[in-house]
């Protein structure tokens, strides 16, 4: 799913996320940890959002969240994987699946 994964694990990188970028290309993603909710402030494109527990099991999905929106807080989420819009559908990603992050 992701060939080029960036990790945001400091206060600054978690807050900044993908703000200021013009697009997230297919094969790219951002893993934010710890994280149980995201915002799309100052974004100019939609994303697919995958919420993961501590074992990388998918606990919630949001497809094509639009700029300037906020996700709900997902209490079981420990990490969030931000992906290009359409990735969830393209790869048939479902709640309960486990993602290998290595």
JSON list of C-alpha atoms in Angstrom, two decimals:
[
{"chain": "A", "resi": 1, "resn": "UNK", "atom": "CA", "xyz": [0.00, 0.00, 0.00]},
{"chain": "A", "resi": 2, "resn": "UNK", "atom": "CA", "xyz": [2.74, 2.45, 1.03]},
{"chain": "A", "resi": 3, "resn": "UNK", "atom": "CA", "xyz": [6.20, 2.46, -0.52]},
{"chain": "A", "resi": 4, "resn": "UNK", "atom": "CA", "xyz": [7.36, 5.76, 1.01]},
{"chain": "A", "resi": 5, "resn": "UNK", "atom": "CA", "xyz": [6.17, 6.10, 4.61]},
{"chain": "A", "resi": 6, "resn": "UNK", "atom": "CA", "xyz": [7.02, 9.17, 6.64]},
{"chain": "A", "resi": 7, "resn": "UNK", "atom": "CA", "xyz": [6.64, 9.04, 10.43]},
{"chain": "A", "resi": 8, "resn": "UNK", "atom": "CA", "xyz": [5.42, 11.93, 12.56]},
{"chain": "A", "resi": 9, "resn": "UNK", "atom": "CA", "xyz": [6.25, 11.17, 16.19]},
{"chain": "A", "resi": 10, "resn": "UNK", "atom": "CA", "xyz": [7.23, 14.50, 17.73]},
{"chain": "A", "resi": 11, "resn": "UNK", "atom": "CA", "xyz": [4.88, 17.27, 18.85]},
{"chain": "A", "resi": 12, "resn": "UNK", "atom": "CA", "xyz": [5.84, 19.44, 15.89]},
{"chain": "A", "resi": 13, "resn": "UNK", "atom": "CA", "xyz": [5.70, 16.75, 13.19]},
{"chain": "A", "resi": 14, "resn": "UNK", "atom": "CA", "xyz": [2.40, 15.41, 14.55]},
{"chain": "A", "resi": 15, "resn": "UNK", "atom": "CA", "xyz": [0.84, 18.89, 14.58]},
{"chain": "A", "resi": 16, "resn": "UNK", "atom": "CA", "xyz": [2.17, 19.82, 11.14]},
{"chain": "A", "resi": 17, "resn": "UNK", "atom": "CA", "xyz": [1.29, 16.52, 9.48]},
{"chain": "A", "resi": 18, "resn": "UNK", "atom": "CA", "xyz": [0.82, 17.18, 5.78]},
{"chain": "A", "resi": 19, "resn": "UNK", "atom": "CA", "xyz": [-0.11, 20.87, 6.14]},
{"chain": "A", "resi": 20, "resn": "UNK", "atom": "CA", "xyz": [1.47, 22.96, 3.43]},
{"chain": "A", "resi": 21, "resn": "UNK", "atom": "CA", "xyz": [1.80, 20.11, 0.94]},
{"chain": "A", "resi": 22, "resn": "UNK", "atom": "CA", "xyz": [0.06, 20.22, -2.43]},
{"chain": "A", "resi": 23, "resn": "UNK", "atom": "CA", "xyz": [-0.67, 16.50, -2.77]},
{"chain": "A", "resi": 24, "resn": "UNK", "atom": "CA", "xyz": [0.05, 13.06, -1.38]},
{"chain": "A", "resi": 25, "resn": "UNK", "atom": "CA", "xyz": [1.03, 10.83, -4.27]},
{"chain": "A", "resi": 26, "resn": "UNK", "atom": "CA", "xyz": [0.01, 7.19, -4.62]},
{"chain": "A", "resi": 27, "resn": "UNK", "atom": "CA", "xyz": [2.41, 4.96, -2.70]},
{"chain": "A", "resi": 28, "resn": "UNK", "atom": "CA", "xyz": [3.10, 7.64, -0.08]},
{"chain": "A", "resi": 29, "resn": "UNK", "atom": "CA", "xyz": [1.74, 7.91, 3.45]},
{"chain": "A", "resi": 30, "resn": "UNK", "atom": "CA", "xyz": [2.21, 9.55, 6.82]},
{"chain": "A", "resi": 31, "resn": "UNK", "atom": "CA", "xyz": [2.06, 7.57, 10.08]},
{"chain": "A", "resi": 32, "resn": "UNK", "atom": "CA", "xyz": [1.23, 9.78, 13.06]},
{"chain": "A", "resi": 33, "resn": "UNK", "atom": "CA", "xyz": [1.90, 8.34, 16.51]},
{"chain": "A", "resi": 34, "resn": "UNK", "atom": "CA", "xyz": [0.57, 8.61, 19.07]},
{"chain": "A", "resi": 35, "resn": "UNK", "atom": "CA", "xyz": [-2.68, 9.80, 17.54]},
{"chain": "A", "resi": 36, "resn": "UNK", "atom": "CA", "xyz": [-6.41, 9.20, 17.95]},
{"chain": "A", "resi": 37, "resn": "UNK", "atom": "CA", "xyz": [-7.82, 12.02, 15.82]},
{"chain": "A", "resi": 38, "resn": "UNK", "atom": "CA", "xyz": [-6.73, 14.34, 13.03]},
{"chain": "A", "resi": 39, "resn": "UNK", "atom": "CA", "xyz": [-7.58, 17.75, 11.60]},
{"chain": "A", "resi": 40, "resn": "UNK", "atom": "CA", "xyz": [-7.46, 18.87, 7.98]},
{"chain": "A", "resi": 41, "resn": "UNK", "atom": "CA", "xyz": [-6.81, 22.56, 8.67]},
{"chain": "A", "resi": 42, "resn": "UNK", "atom": "CA", "xyz": [-4.83, 24.34, 5.94]},
{"chain": "A", "resi": 43, "resn": "UNK", "atom": "CA", "xyz": [-5.07, 21.28, 3.69]},
{"chain": "A", "resi": 44, "resn": "UNK", "atom": "CA", "xyz": [-5.93, 21.63, 0.00]},
{"chain": "A", "resi": 45, "resn": "UNK", "atom": "CA", "xyz": [-6.75, 17.99, -0.84]},
{"chain": "A", "resi": 46, "resn": "UNK", "atom": "CA", "xyz": [-8.70, 15.07, 0.62]},
{"chain": "A", "resi": 47, "resn": "UNK", "atom": "CA", "xyz": [-7.18, 12.05, 2.35]},
{"chain": "A", "resi": 48, "resn": "UNK", "atom": "CA", "xyz": [-8.08, 8.53, 3.42]},
{"chain": "A", "resi": 49, "resn": "UNK", "atom": "CA", "xyz": [-7.50, 8.00, 7.15]},
{"chain": "A", "resi": 50, "resn": "UNK", "atom": "CA", "xyz": [-6.74, 4.63, 8.79]},
{"chain": "A", "resi": 51, "resn": "UNK", "atom": "CA", "xyz": [-6.91, 4.47, 12.60]},
{"chain": "A", "resi": 52, "resn": "UNK", "atom": "CA", "xyz": [-4.76, 1.73, 14.15]},
{"chain": "A", "resi": 53, "resn": "UNK", "atom": "CA", "xyz": [-4.55, 0.25, 17.63]},
{"chain": "A", "resi": 54, "resn": "UNK", "atom": "CA", "xyz": [-1.24, -0.61, 19.32]},
{"chain": "A", "resi": 55, "resn": "UNK", "atom": "CA", "xyz": [-1.00, -3.86, 17.34]},
{"chain": "A", "resi": 56, "resn": "UNK", "atom": "CA", "xyz": [-1.58, -2.11, 13.97]},
{"chain": "A", "resi": 57, "resn": "UNK", "atom": "CA", "xyz": [-5.11, -3.51, 13.76]},
{"chain": "A", "resi": 58, "resn": "UNK", "atom": "CA", "xyz": [-7.51, -1.19, 11.93]},
{"chain": "A", "resi": 59, "resn": "UNK", "atom": "CA", "xyz": [-10.15, 0.15, 14.33]},
{"chain": "A", "resi": 60, "resn": "UNK", "atom": "CA", "xyz": [-11.72, 2.91, 12.19]},
{"chain": "A", "resi": 61, "resn": "UNK", "atom": "CA", "xyz": [-11.62, 4.25, 8.63]},
{"chain": "A", "resi": 62, "resn": "UNK", "atom": "CA", "xyz": [-12.49, 7.57, 7.03]},
{"chain": "A", "resi": 63, "resn": "UNK", "atom": "CA", "xyz": [-12.57, 7.79, 3.25]},
{"chain": "A", "resi": 64, "resn": "UNK", "atom": "CA", "xyz": [-11.87, 11.04, 1.43]},
{"chain": "A", "resi": 65, "resn": "UNK", "atom": "CA", "xyz": [-11.97, 13.40, 4.41]},
{"chain": "A", "resi": 66, "resn": "UNK", "atom": "CA", "xyz": [-12.09, 16.91, 2.98]},
{"chain": "A", "resi": 67, "resn": "UNK", "atom": "CA", "xyz": [-9.90, 19.92, 3.77]},
{"chain": "A", "resi": 68, "resn": "UNK", "atom": "CA", "xyz": [-10.85, 21.94, 6.88]},
{"chain": "A", "resi": 69, "resn": "UNK", "atom": "CA", "xyz": [-12.65, 18.98, 8.53]},
{"chain": "A", "resi": 70, "resn": "UNK", "atom": "CA", "xyz": [-11.84, 17.18, 11.78]},
{"chain": "A", "resi": 71, "resn": "UNK", "atom": "CA", "xyz": [-12.10, 13.47, 12.44]},
{"chain": "A", "resi": 72, "resn": "UNK", "atom": "CA", "xyz": [-13.86, 12.15, 15.50]},
{"chain": "A", "resi": 73, "resn": "UNK", "atom": "CA", "xyz": [-11.63, 11.04, 18.37]},
{"chain": "A", "resi": 74, "resn": "UNK", "atom": "CA", "xyz": [-11.25, 7.26, 18.12]},
{"chain": "A", "resi": 75, "resn": "UNK", "atom": "CA", "xyz": [-10.54, 6.07, 21.66]},
{"chain": "A", "resi": 76, "resn": "UNK", "atom": "CA", "xyz": [-8.99, 2.73, 20.63]},
{"chain": "A", "resi": 77, "resn": "UNK", "atom": "CA", "xyz": [-6.62, 4.39, 18.16]},
{"chain": "A", "resi": 78, "resn": "UNK", "atom": "CA", "xyz": [-2.92, 4.68, 18.98]},
{"chain": "A", "resi": 79, "resn": "UNK", "atom": "CA", "xyz": [-1.74, 5.66, 15.48]},
{"chain": "A", "resi": 80, "resn": "UNK", "atom": "CA", "xyz": [-3.17, 7.18, 12.32]},
{"chain": "A", "resi": 81, "resn": "UNK", "atom": "CA", "xyz": [-2.08, 6.40, 8.78]},
{"chain": "A", "resi": 82, "resn": "UNK", "atom": "CA", "xyz": [-2.84, 9.19, 6.29]},
{"chain": "A", "resi": 83, "resn": "UNK", "atom": "CA", "xyz": [-3.10, 7.95, 2.70]},
{"chain": "A", "resi": 84, "resn": "UNK", "atom": "CA", "xyz": [-4.00, 9.41, -0.70]},
{"chain": "A", "resi": 85, "resn": "UNK", "atom": "CA", "xyz": [-7.76, 9.67, -1.23]},
{"chain": "A", "resi": 86, "resn": "UNK", "atom": "CA", "xyz": [-9.09, 6.48, -2.80]},
{"chain": "A", "resi": 87, "resn": "UNK", "atom": "CA", "xyz": [-6.50, 4.15, -1.23]},
{"chain": "A", "resi": 88, "resn": "UNK", "atom": "CA", "xyz": [-8.99, 2.48, 1.15]},
{"chain": "A", "resi": 89, "resn": "UNK", "atom": "CA", "xyz": [-11.28, 1.55, -1.74]},
{"chain": "A", "resi": 90, "resn": "UNK", "atom": "CA", "xyz": [-8.45, 0.66, -4.14]},
{"chain": "A", "resi": 91, "resn": "UNK", "atom": "CA", "xyz": [-6.89, -1.85, -1.72]},
{"chain": "A", "resi": 92, "resn": "UNK", "atom": "CA", "xyz": [-10.15, -2.99, -0.08]},
{"chain": "A", "resi": 93, "resn": "UNK", "atom": "CA", "xyz": [-8.90, -1.95, 3.38]},
{"chain": "A", "resi": 94, "resn": "UNK", "atom": "CA", "xyz": [-11.35, -2.96, 6.13]},
{"chain": "A", "resi": 95, "resn": "UNK", "atom": "CA", "xyz": [-11.78, -2.57, 9.88]},
{"chain": "A", "resi": 96, "resn": "UNK", "atom": "CA", "xyz": [-10.23, -5.59, 11.60]},
{"chain": "A", "resi": 97, "resn": "UNK", "atom": "CA", "xyz": [-7.40, -5.94, 9.08]},
{"chain": "A", "resi": 98, "resn": "UNK", "atom": "CA", "xyz": [-3.86, -5.65, 10.39]},
{"chain": "A", "resi": 99, "resn": "UNK", "atom": "CA", "xyz": [-1.30, -3.48, 8.63]},
{"chain": "A", "resi": 100, "resn": "UNK", "atom": "CA", "xyz": [2.38, -4.45, 8.61]},
{"chain": "A", "resi": 101, "resn": "UNK", "atom": "CA", "xyz": [4.45, -1.35, 9.30]},
{"chain": "A", "resi": 102, "resn": "UNK", "atom": "CA", "xyz": [8.07, -2.30, 8.81]}
]
